[in-house]
Short mmCIF file of C-alpha atoms and ligand atoms in Angstrom, two decimals:
data_model
loop_
_atom_site.label_atom_id
_atom_site.label_comp_id
_atom_site.label_asym_id
_atom_site.label_seq_id
_atom_site.Cartn_x
_atom_site.Cartn_y
_atom_site.Cartn_z
CA MET A 1 114.27 88.09 113.09
CA LYS A 2 115.78 91.24 114.54
CA TYR A 3 115.52 94.57 112.73
CA ARG A 4 112.37 93.90 110.82
CA PRO A 5 111.00 97.20 109.54
CA ARG A 6 108.61 98.57 112.17
CA THR A 7 107.14 101.55 110.33
CA ILE A 8 106.23 102.52 106.77
CA GLU A 9 109.33 104.70 106.69
CA GLU A 10 111.51 101.72 107.56
CA LEU A 11 110.11 99.47 104.82
CA ASP A 12 112.88 98.66 102.41
CA LEU A 13 111.21 98.81 99.00
CA SER A 14 110.58 102.39 97.92
CA GLY A 15 107.56 101.40 95.80
CA VAL A 16 105.86 99.70 98.76
CA ARG A 17 106.63 102.68 101.03
CA ARG A 18 105.00 105.00 98.53
CA ILE A 19 101.81 102.90 98.15
CA LEU A 20 101.33 102.51 101.91
CA GLY A 21 102.05 106.20 102.41
CA GLU A 22 99.29 107.07 99.95
CA ILE A 23 96.77 104.69 101.53
CA VAL A 24 97.46 106.10 104.99
CA LYS A 25 97.36 109.69 103.78
CA ALA A 26 94.01 109.11 102.08
CA ASN A 27 92.79 107.43 105.31
CA LYS A 28 91.43 104.67 103.12
CA THR A 29 89.63 101.68 104.62
CA VAL A 30 90.81 98.54 102.89
CA HIS A 31 89.40 95.11 103.73
CA ALA A 32 91.81 92.96 101.78
CA TYR A 33 95.36 93.34 100.59
CA LEU A 34 97.22 90.98 98.31
CA LEU A 35 100.98 91.22 98.72
CA THR A 36 102.76 89.60 95.80
CA GLY A 37 106.40 89.10 94.91
CA PRO A 38 109.56 87.11 95.53
CA ARG A 39 110.44 85.45 98.82
CA GLY A 40 112.42 87.46 101.32
CA ALA A 41 111.22 90.76 99.86
CA GLY A 42 109.48 91.90 103.05
CA LYS A 43 105.86 90.81 102.56
CA THR A 44 105.39 89.44 106.09
CA SER A 45 107.07 92.46 107.70
CA THR A 46 104.80 94.74 105.70
CA ALA A 47 101.72 92.72 106.69
CA ARG A 48 102.63 93.20 110.36
CA VAL A 49 103.20 96.94 109.86
CA LEU A 50 99.73 97.09 108.28
CA ALA A 51 98.25 95.22 111.24
CA ARG A 52 99.66 97.91 113.55
CA ILE A 53 98.64 100.81 111.31
CA VAL A 54 94.97 99.79 111.58
CA ASN A 55 95.16 98.97 115.29
CA CYS A 56 97.52 101.54 116.82
CA GLU A 57 95.73 103.47 119.56
CA GLN A 58 97.05 106.72 118.13
CA ASN A 59 95.44 105.98 114.77
CA SER A 60 91.88 105.58 116.03
CA LYS A 61 90.65 108.70 114.22
CA LYS A 62 93.06 108.92 111.33
CA LEU A 63 95.51 106.39 109.94
CA GLY A 64 99.21 107.09 110.33
CA GLU A 65 102.49 105.39 111.16
CA PRO A 66 102.15 102.91 114.02
CA CYS A 67 103.57 104.33 117.29
CA ASN A 68 104.98 100.90 118.25
CA LYS A 69 104.59 101.85 121.91
CA CYS A 70 100.90 101.57 122.77
CA SER A 71 99.55 98.28 124.09
CA ALA A 72 97.98 97.40 120.72
CA CYS A 73 101.27 97.93 118.86
CA GLU A 74 103.24 96.13 121.55
CA SER A 75 101.01 93.07 121.55
CA ILE A 76 101.34 92.79 117.76
CA LEU A 77 105.11 93.33 117.87
CA SER A 78 105.54 90.61 120.47
CA GLY A 79 103.30 88.22 118.54
CA SER A 80 100.87 87.88 121.45
CA ALA A 81 97.89 89.73 119.92
CA LEU A 82 95.00 87.27 119.75
CA ASP A 83 93.26 89.39 117.13
CA VAL A 84 96.12 89.11 114.66
CA ILE A 85 95.97 85.66 113.18
CA GLU A 86 98.76 84.39 110.96
CA ILE A 87 97.97 81.36 108.85
CA ASP A 88 100.39 79.43 106.68
CA ALA A 89 98.22 78.25 103.80
CA ALA A 90 100.76 75.58 102.91
CA SER A 91 99.82 73.62 106.02
CA ASN A 92 96.23 74.84 106.59
CA ARG A 93 94.89 74.59 103.10
CA GLY A 94 91.72 72.57 103.43
CA ILE A 95 88.07 73.49 103.55
CA ASP A 96 87.86 72.68 107.27
CA ASP A 97 90.61 75.17 108.04
CA ILE A 98 88.81 77.89 106.11
CA ARG A 99 85.45 76.92 107.63
CA GLU A 100 86.98 77.27 111.07
CA LEU A 101 88.41 80.60 109.99
CA LYS A 102 85.01 81.75 108.73
CA GLU A 103 83.50 80.98 112.09
CA LYS A 104 86.20 82.95 113.86
CA ILE A 105 85.75 85.87 111.49
CA ARG A 106 82.14 86.29 112.53
CA LEU A 107 83.31 87.11 116.04
CA ALA A 108 84.29 90.71 116.66
CA PRO A 109 87.88 91.35 117.74
CA ALA A 110 88.39 90.76 121.44
CA TYR A 111 91.00 93.43 122.19
CA LEU A 112 91.99 95.33 119.08
CA ARG A 113 89.93 97.54 116.77
CA THR A 114 90.47 95.34 113.75
CA LYS A 115 90.92 91.62 113.50
CA VAL A 116 93.74 90.94 111.07
CA TYR A 117 94.20 87.71 109.13
CA ILE A 118 97.56 87.26 107.49
CA ILE A 119 97.42 84.30 105.10
CA ASP A 120 100.88 83.39 103.88
CA GLU A 121 101.44 81.43 100.65
CA VAL A 122 97.75 81.89 99.87
CA HIS A 123 98.14 80.22 96.45
CA MET A 124 98.43 76.88 98.28
CA LEU A 125 94.76 76.85 99.30
CA THR A 126 92.50 74.21 97.75
CA SER A 127 89.77 75.39 95.38
CA GLU A 128 87.09 74.72 98.04
CA ALA A 129 89.06 76.83 100.48
CA PHE A 130 89.40 79.59 97.88
CA ASN A 131 85.61 79.54 97.38
CA ALA A 132 85.04 79.91 101.10
CA LEU A 133 87.58 82.72 101.28
CA LEU A 134 85.94 84.42 98.31
CA LYS A 135 82.56 84.45 100.05
CA THR A 136 84.19 86.13 103.03
CA LEU A 137 85.93 88.70 100.85
CA GLU A 138 82.66 89.46 99.06
CA GLU A 139 81.08 90.51 102.32
CA PRO A 140 83.92 91.26 104.70
CA PRO A 141 82.94 91.97 108.30
CA THR A 142 83.56 95.64 109.10
CA HIS A 143 86.05 94.86 111.84
CA SER A 144 88.32 92.69 109.71
CA LEU A 145 91.37 93.05 107.50
CA PHE A 146 92.69 90.27 105.29
CA ILE A 147 96.29 90.34 104.16
CA LEU A 148 97.03 87.62 101.63
CA CYS A 149 100.64 86.99 100.67
CA THR A 150 101.90 84.99 97.72
CA THR A 151 105.03 84.34 95.72
CA GLU A 152 102.89 82.92 92.90
CA LEU A 153 100.23 85.36 91.86
CA HIS A 154 99.25 83.33 88.77
CA LYS A 155 97.96 80.56 91.06
CA VAL A 156 95.54 82.87 92.89
CA PRO A 157 92.05 82.91 91.29
CA GLU A 158 91.20 86.15 89.52
CA THR A 159 88.00 86.44 91.59
CA ILE A 160 90.15 86.72 94.74
CA VAL A 161 92.71 89.05 93.15
CA SER A 162 90.01 91.44 91.97
CA ARG A 163 88.70 91.89 95.51
CA CYS A 164 92.06 92.86 96.97
CA THR A 165 94.20 95.96 96.91
CA GLN A 166 97.34 94.56 95.37
CA ILE A 167 100.80 95.60 96.48
CA GLN A 168 103.62 94.34 94.31
CA PHE A 169 106.97 93.56 95.87
CA THR A 170 109.89 93.63 93.51
CA LYS A 171 113.39 92.30 93.79
CA ALA A 172 115.27 94.90 95.82
CA THR A 173 117.78 97.15 94.11
CA THR A 174 121.32 97.34 95.50
CA GLU A 175 120.46 100.74 96.97
CA GLU A 176 117.37 99.36 98.74
CA MET A 177 119.41 96.48 100.12
CA ARG A 178 122.03 98.89 101.42
CA ARG A 179 119.34 100.87 103.19
CA ALA A 180 118.10 97.72 104.94
CA PHE A 181 121.62 96.70 105.97
CA GLU A 182 122.37 100.15 107.30
CA ARG A 183 119.40 99.86 109.63
CA VAL A 184 120.94 96.69 111.07
CA ILE A 185 124.41 98.23 111.29
CA LYS A 186 123.01 101.25 113.10
CA GLY A 187 121.09 99.04 115.53
CA GLU A 188 124.22 97.05 116.37
CA GLU A 189 126.56 100.05 116.47
CA THR A 190 129.00 98.20 114.26
CA THR A 191 131.60 99.76 112.02
CA VAL A 192 131.80 98.46 108.51
CA GLU A 193 134.47 98.37 105.83
CA GLU A 194 133.85 100.38 102.68
CA GLY A 195 132.29 98.24 99.97
CA ALA A 196 131.21 95.41 102.29
CA LEU A 197 127.51 96.24 102.21
CA GLU A 198 127.50 96.66 98.44
CA TYR A 199 129.10 93.25 98.13
CA LEU A 200 126.46 91.63 100.32
CA ALA A 201 123.63 93.42 98.53
CA LYS A 202 124.76 91.90 95.24
CA ALA A 203 125.51 88.47 96.71
CA VAL A 204 122.02 87.85 98.11
CA ASP A 205 120.31 88.81 94.88
CA GLY A 206 117.48 90.92 96.24
CA SER A 207 116.54 88.87 99.31
CA PHE A 208 116.44 91.04 102.45
CA ARG A 209 115.88 87.97 104.56
CA ASP A 210 119.05 86.22 103.34
CA GLY A 211 121.07 89.43 103.54
CA VAL A 212 120.07 90.32 107.08
CA LYS A 213 120.68 86.73 108.19
CA ILE A 214 124.24 86.78 106.84
CA LEU A 215 124.85 90.25 108.25
CA ASP A 216 123.58 89.16 111.64
CA GLN A 217 125.95 86.21 111.63
CA ALA A 218 128.92 88.40 110.63
CA ILE A 219 128.14 90.97 113.33
CA SER A 220 127.89 88.31 116.01
CA ASN A 221 131.49 87.34 115.18
CA SER A 222 132.97 90.83 115.12
CA SER A 223 132.03 94.43 115.87
CA ASN A 224 134.19 95.66 113.01
CA LEU A 225 132.70 94.24 109.88
CA MET A 226 135.16 93.51 107.09
CA LEU A 227 134.39 92.67 103.49
CA GLN A 228 136.29 89.41 103.87
CA ASP A 229 134.07 88.27 106.78
CA LEU A 230 131.03 88.59 104.57
CA GLN A 231 132.72 86.87 101.65
CA GLU A 232 133.59 83.92 103.84
CA ILE A 233 130.06 83.56 105.15
CA VAL A 234 128.50 83.91 101.72
CA SER A 235 130.80 81.40 100.06
CA GLY A 236 130.69 78.98 102.96
CA SER A 237 127.00 79.33 103.52
CA ARG A 238 125.88 75.82 102.68
CA GLY A 239 122.27 76.47 103.42
CA TYR A 240 122.30 79.50 101.23
CA MET A 241 123.82 77.72 98.24
CA ILE A 242 121.62 74.67 98.59
CA ASP A 243 118.60 76.89 98.97
CA LYS A 244 119.48 78.60 95.69
CA LEU A 245 119.93 75.26 93.99
CA LEU A 246 116.60 73.98 95.28
CA GLN A 247 114.84 77.13 94.20
CA ALA A 248 116.19 76.74 90.68
CA MET A 249 115.13 73.10 90.64
CA ILE A 250 111.65 73.91 91.91
CA ALA A 251 111.35 76.59 89.25
CA LYS A 252 112.45 73.89 86.78
CA ASP A 253 115.22 76.18 85.64
CA GLY A 254 117.77 73.62 84.54
CA VAL A 255 120.38 76.09 83.40
CA LEU A 256 120.24 78.05 86.66
CA ALA A 257 120.25 74.83 88.70
CA LEU A 258 123.39 73.66 86.90
CA PHE A 259 124.95 77.05 87.44
CA GLU A 260 124.19 76.98 91.17
CA LEU A 261 125.41 73.40 91.43
CA ASN A 262 128.63 74.34 89.69
CA GLU A 263 129.06 77.36 91.96
CA GLY A 264 128.51 75.13 94.96
CA VAL A 265 131.04 72.56 93.78
CA GLN A 266 133.62 75.27 93.12
CA LYS A 267 133.13 76.70 96.57
CA GLY A 268 133.35 73.26 98.10
CA VAL A 269 129.82 73.21 99.46
ZN1 ZN B 1 100.52 102.21 118.67
#
């Protein structure tokens, strides 16, 4: 995705910016973070910013914003850094996966200062895998950083939670959404009709990911963004509506599911 936040300053949630700012200012060494909160709120982007903060060549003596220009930052930005390992726990949830991970962890980083493990949807791990992860978190190797992400904190064992520095992601406010969209608008040098960004911010209900996706689509059609363009994409966005419906069904929220279904029918999805 284009226009992911690349620095602490660019992160969209003010609460998350503040926490990371404090950690960096205190030059604190953290071995495990737990990023919790709704989907699309910027957890993965933040994890990657953290990976650069601890590895940026300019931060070797004191933590600070990543420069995003040195070879360490560049390799992480391009996704080619071998020492930054992203694991989707939904598909690598077994004991063998974690055992393999444990073996890798014992090895020092090959190129970067700190080996970073980003484990997405960590609540999906099996209990055996959680036990193995716990042992690692109890005695983390000095050259490692674990960043666990979850949308369902209540499914993560307390023993794991208590060993992590927790960062809570909240649903974005309209103002925070606007800020994120303005970064995209600036990057694309697009003009935008008054009120269009506010409309989109409300329509995507706190999901940066959905909002930026819709914005990106609108911008690719026109360099002068009108409110109506966004309205058409939002109302015609089948995937978006169906996604909302599925989410409500998964959450077993019957009333919301019916509401989304009704909305979809009315919009002809
Ligand atoms: Zn750098």
